[in-house]
Amino acid sequence: MGENVLIRALSGGLVAMILLIAIAASTQTPKRNDLKQMDRATIDGVELEYEIRGTGEPVALVHAGVFAGWFKPLLEEPALTGRYRVLSYHRIGYAGSSRVAGPVSIAQQAAHLRSLMRRLGIERAHIVGHSSGANIALQLALDAPDVVGSLALLEPALVASPSGPQKDSAVIGSTFQIGPV
């Protein structure tokens, strides 16, 4: 008899937990018409989606490969947007940004970020990159150190290091490719 009560209690608790999770998920998921449309900028024939939130020192977020929305929760964080002007954008080939036929180099993607910053009037920013986005952030720092206030490289993607005469950053940036999704 005690076993049956325990099983019913566990079953009831499990159902209640599933209902609570479902209710929480339905209240946290934005409805389609509540989603904010991202702004768009055309740069060198490439259209990039972007969003800016907050005021203060600029911070640019460079997402990892297929995780175009990776930094979205940070845009909702008052501790961040109350102190910084946060730029989040979708790299070429991801989400609603332009698609391309072939691979795009890290150097090209760093140039896209630099051009987007210039277009938005951002002369210098703290750059945060995750995975392949960290590689792009690092390339931006190599190519245009004057536009990088600081770097936060989160789990940079591993790439093969060239040896011999191919050690300079121009060769590195033009050699390694990150293909679009």
Short mmCIF file of C-alpha atoms in Angstrom, two decimals:
data_model
loop_
_atom_site.label_atom_id
_atom_site.label_comp_id
_atom_site.label_asym_id
_atom_site.label_seq_id
_atom_site.Cartn_x
_atom_site.Cartn_y
_atom_site.Cartn_z
CA MET A 1 0.00 0.00 0.00
CA GLY A 2 2.80 2.43 0.87
CA GLU A 3 4.45 1.60 -2.45
CA ASN A 4 1.30 2.60 -4.40
CA VAL A 5 1.10 5.93 -2.61
CA LEU A 6 4.75 6.59 -3.39
CA ILE A 7 4.26 5.70 -7.08
CA ARG A 8 1.17 7.95 -7.32
CA ALA A 9 3.01 10.77 -5.59
CA LEU A 10 5.99 10.41 -7.92
CA SER A 11 3.69 10.22 -10.96
CA GLY A 12 1.74 13.26 -9.83
CA GLY A 13 4.96 15.13 -9.12
CA LEU A 14 6.30 14.23 -12.54
CA VAL A 15 3.14 15.45 -14.27
CA ALA A 16 3.21 18.67 -12.25
CA MET A 17 6.85 19.21 -13.15
CA ILE A 18 6.13 18.66 -16.87
CA LEU A 19 3.21 21.11 -16.70
CA LEU A 20 5.34 23.71 -14.93
CA ILE A 21 8.07 23.35 -17.53
CA ALA A 22 5.55 23.63 -20.37
CA ILE A 23 3.95 26.73 -18.84
CA ALA A 24 7.33 28.33 -18.24
CA ALA A 25 8.43 27.54 -21.80
CA SER A 26 5.24 28.96 -23.30
CA THR A 27 5.58 32.21 -21.37
CA GLN A 28 9.26 32.61 -22.26
CA THR A 29 8.93 31.87 -25.99
CA PRO A 30 8.13 35.06 -27.87
CA LYS A 31 5.18 34.97 -30.22
CA ARG A 32 6.11 35.39 -33.88
CA ASN A 33 4.68 38.94 -34.06
CA ASP A 34 6.57 39.93 -30.88
CA LEU A 35 9.98 39.18 -32.41
CA LYS A 36 11.94 42.33 -33.18
CA GLN A 37 12.93 42.70 -36.80
CA MET A 38 16.67 43.20 -37.11
CA ASP A 39 18.05 46.19 -38.97
CA ARG A 40 20.01 45.59 -42.17
CA ALA A 41 23.10 47.19 -43.66
CA THR A 42 24.55 46.67 -47.12
CA ILE A 43 28.34 46.66 -47.06
CA ASP A 44 30.47 45.89 -50.12
CA GLY A 45 27.51 44.16 -51.78
CA VAL A 46 26.80 42.04 -48.68
CA GLU A 47 23.68 42.52 -46.57
CA LEU A 48 24.14 41.94 -42.84
CA GLU A 49 21.42 41.81 -40.19
CA TYR A 50 22.26 43.61 -36.97
CA GLU A 51 20.78 44.88 -33.74
CA ILE A 52 22.05 47.47 -31.28
CA ARG A 53 20.88 47.71 -27.69
CA GLY A 54 21.92 49.92 -24.81
CA THR A 55 24.10 52.98 -24.38
CA GLY A 56 27.70 53.53 -23.43
CA GLU A 57 30.95 52.06 -24.68
CA PRO A 58 30.45 49.92 -27.79
CA VAL A 59 30.69 46.13 -27.59
CA ALA A 60 30.49 44.00 -30.76
CA LEU A 61 29.42 40.36 -30.46
CA VAL A 62 30.65 37.92 -33.15
CA HIS A 63 28.70 34.66 -33.10
CA ALA A 64 29.99 31.15 -33.68
CA GLY A 65 29.21 29.22 -36.86
CA VAL A 66 25.64 27.95 -36.85
CA PHE A 67 24.78 29.74 -33.60
CA ALA A 68 23.63 33.04 -35.11
CA GLY A 69 21.37 33.72 -32.10
CA TRP A 70 23.95 32.66 -29.51
CA PHE A 71 24.29 36.12 -27.94
CA LYS A 72 20.55 36.99 -28.01
CA PRO A 73 20.11 36.53 -24.23
CA LEU A 74 22.86 39.09 -23.62
CA LEU A 75 20.85 41.73 -25.48
CA GLU A 76 18.13 41.27 -22.84
CA GLU A 77 20.55 41.73 -19.92
CA PRO A 78 20.11 45.18 -18.28
CA ALA A 79 23.47 44.76 -16.52
CA LEU A 80 25.09 44.79 -19.95
CA THR A 81 22.84 47.07 -22.00
CA GLY A 82 22.57 49.59 -19.16
CA ARG A 83 26.31 50.18 -19.39
CA TYR A 84 27.29 49.33 -22.98
CA ARG A 85 26.07 49.89 -26.54
CA VAL A 86 25.89 46.26 -27.68
CA LEU A 87 26.08 45.37 -31.38
CA SER A 88 25.01 41.88 -32.35
CA TYR A 89 24.96 40.91 -36.00
CA HIS A 90 24.53 37.87 -38.22
CA ARG A 91 27.64 37.06 -40.20
CA ILE A 92 27.47 36.49 -43.94
CA GLY A 93 25.78 33.18 -44.73
CA TYR A 94 23.85 33.01 -41.44
CA ALA A 95 20.24 33.74 -40.45
CA GLY A 96 18.89 36.60 -42.62
CA SER A 97 22.23 37.95 -43.81
CA SER A 98 23.34 37.44 -47.43
CA ARG A 99 24.17 33.97 -48.65
CA VAL A 100 27.28 33.30 -50.69
CA ALA A 101 28.18 30.66 -53.25
CA GLY A 102 31.55 29.69 -51.79
CA PRO A 103 33.67 30.01 -48.70
CA VAL A 104 34.39 33.35 -47.07
CA SER A 105 37.76 33.90 -45.40
CA ILE A 106 38.23 34.96 -41.82
CA ALA A 107 39.88 38.15 -43.13
CA GLN A 108 36.83 38.93 -45.29
CA GLN A 109 34.51 38.42 -42.33
CA ALA A 110 36.71 40.63 -40.14
CA ALA A 111 36.51 43.28 -42.88
CA HIS A 112 32.69 42.95 -42.87
CA LEU A 113 32.63 43.62 -39.13
CA ARG A 114 34.98 46.58 -39.49
CA SER A 115 32.83 48.04 -42.29
CA LEU A 116 29.63 47.49 -40.28
CA MET A 117 31.15 49.25 -37.28
CA ARG A 118 32.23 52.16 -39.49
CA ARG A 119 28.77 52.33 -41.07
CA LEU A 120 27.18 52.51 -37.60
CA GLY A 121 29.57 55.20 -36.41
CA ILE A 122 31.48 52.90 -34.07
CA GLU A 123 35.12 53.95 -34.17
CA ARG A 124 36.37 51.54 -31.51
CA ALA A 125 34.69 48.69 -29.62
CA HIS A 126 35.27 45.85 -27.21
CA ILE A 127 35.06 42.75 -29.42
CA VAL A 128 33.60 39.49 -28.10
CA GLY A 129 33.88 36.42 -30.33
CA HIS A 130 32.77 32.85 -29.75
CA SER A 131 34.40 29.88 -31.56
CA SER A 132 34.89 30.86 -35.23
CA GLY A 133 33.66 34.32 -34.20
CA ALA A 134 36.68 34.51 -31.88
CA ASN A 135 38.94 33.84 -34.85
CA ILE A 136 37.24 36.68 -36.74
CA ALA A 137 37.66 38.97 -33.70
CA LEU A 138 41.35 38.09 -33.51
CA GLN A 139 41.78 38.74 -37.24
CA LEU A 140 40.09 42.13 -36.81
CA ALA A 141 42.58 42.95 -34.04
CA LEU A 142 45.47 41.97 -36.32
CA ASP A 143 44.16 43.89 -39.34
CA ALA A 144 42.80 46.99 -37.57
CA PRO A 145 44.11 47.25 -34.00
CA ASP A 146 42.88 50.85 -33.79
CA VAL A 147 39.21 49.73 -33.87
CA VAL A 148 39.60 47.11 -31.10
CA GLY A 149 39.35 48.37 -27.52
CA SER A 150 39.72 44.89 -26.03
CA LEU A 151 39.19 41.27 -27.01
CA ALA A 152 37.23 38.50 -25.33
CA LEU A 153 37.89 35.26 -27.19
CA LEU A 154 35.50 32.52 -26.08
CA GLU A 155 36.56 29.02 -27.15
CA PRO A 156 38.39 30.07 -30.34
CA ALA A 157 38.10 27.51 -33.11
CA LEU A 158 41.28 25.58 -33.80
CA VAL A 159 42.89 26.19 -37.15
CA ALA A 160 46.10 24.78 -38.58
CA SER A 161 49.03 27.14 -38.18
CA PRO A 162 51.07 27.86 -41.27
CA SER A 163 54.81 27.55 -40.97
CA GLY A 164 57.73 28.89 -42.93
CA PRO A 165 57.21 31.94 -45.14
CA GLN A 166 53.40 32.05 -44.61
CA LYS A 167 53.47 33.42 -41.07
CA ASP A 168 52.18 36.98 -41.57
CA SER A 169 48.56 37.81 -40.72
CA ALA A 170 47.61 38.82 -44.28
CA VAL A 171 48.45 35.31 -45.49
CA ILE A 172 46.77 33.69 -42.49
CA GLY A 173 43.58 35.71 -42.99
CA SER A 174 43.38 34.96 -46.69
CA THR A 175 44.26 31.27 -46.33
CA PHE A 176 41.82 30.00 -43.71
CA GLN A 177 38.23 29.80 -44.84
CA ILE A 178 34.98 29.50 -42.96
CA GLY A 179 32.18 28.36 -45.22
CA PRO A 180 28.61 29.61 -44.87
CA VAL A 181 25.75 27.52 -43.58
#
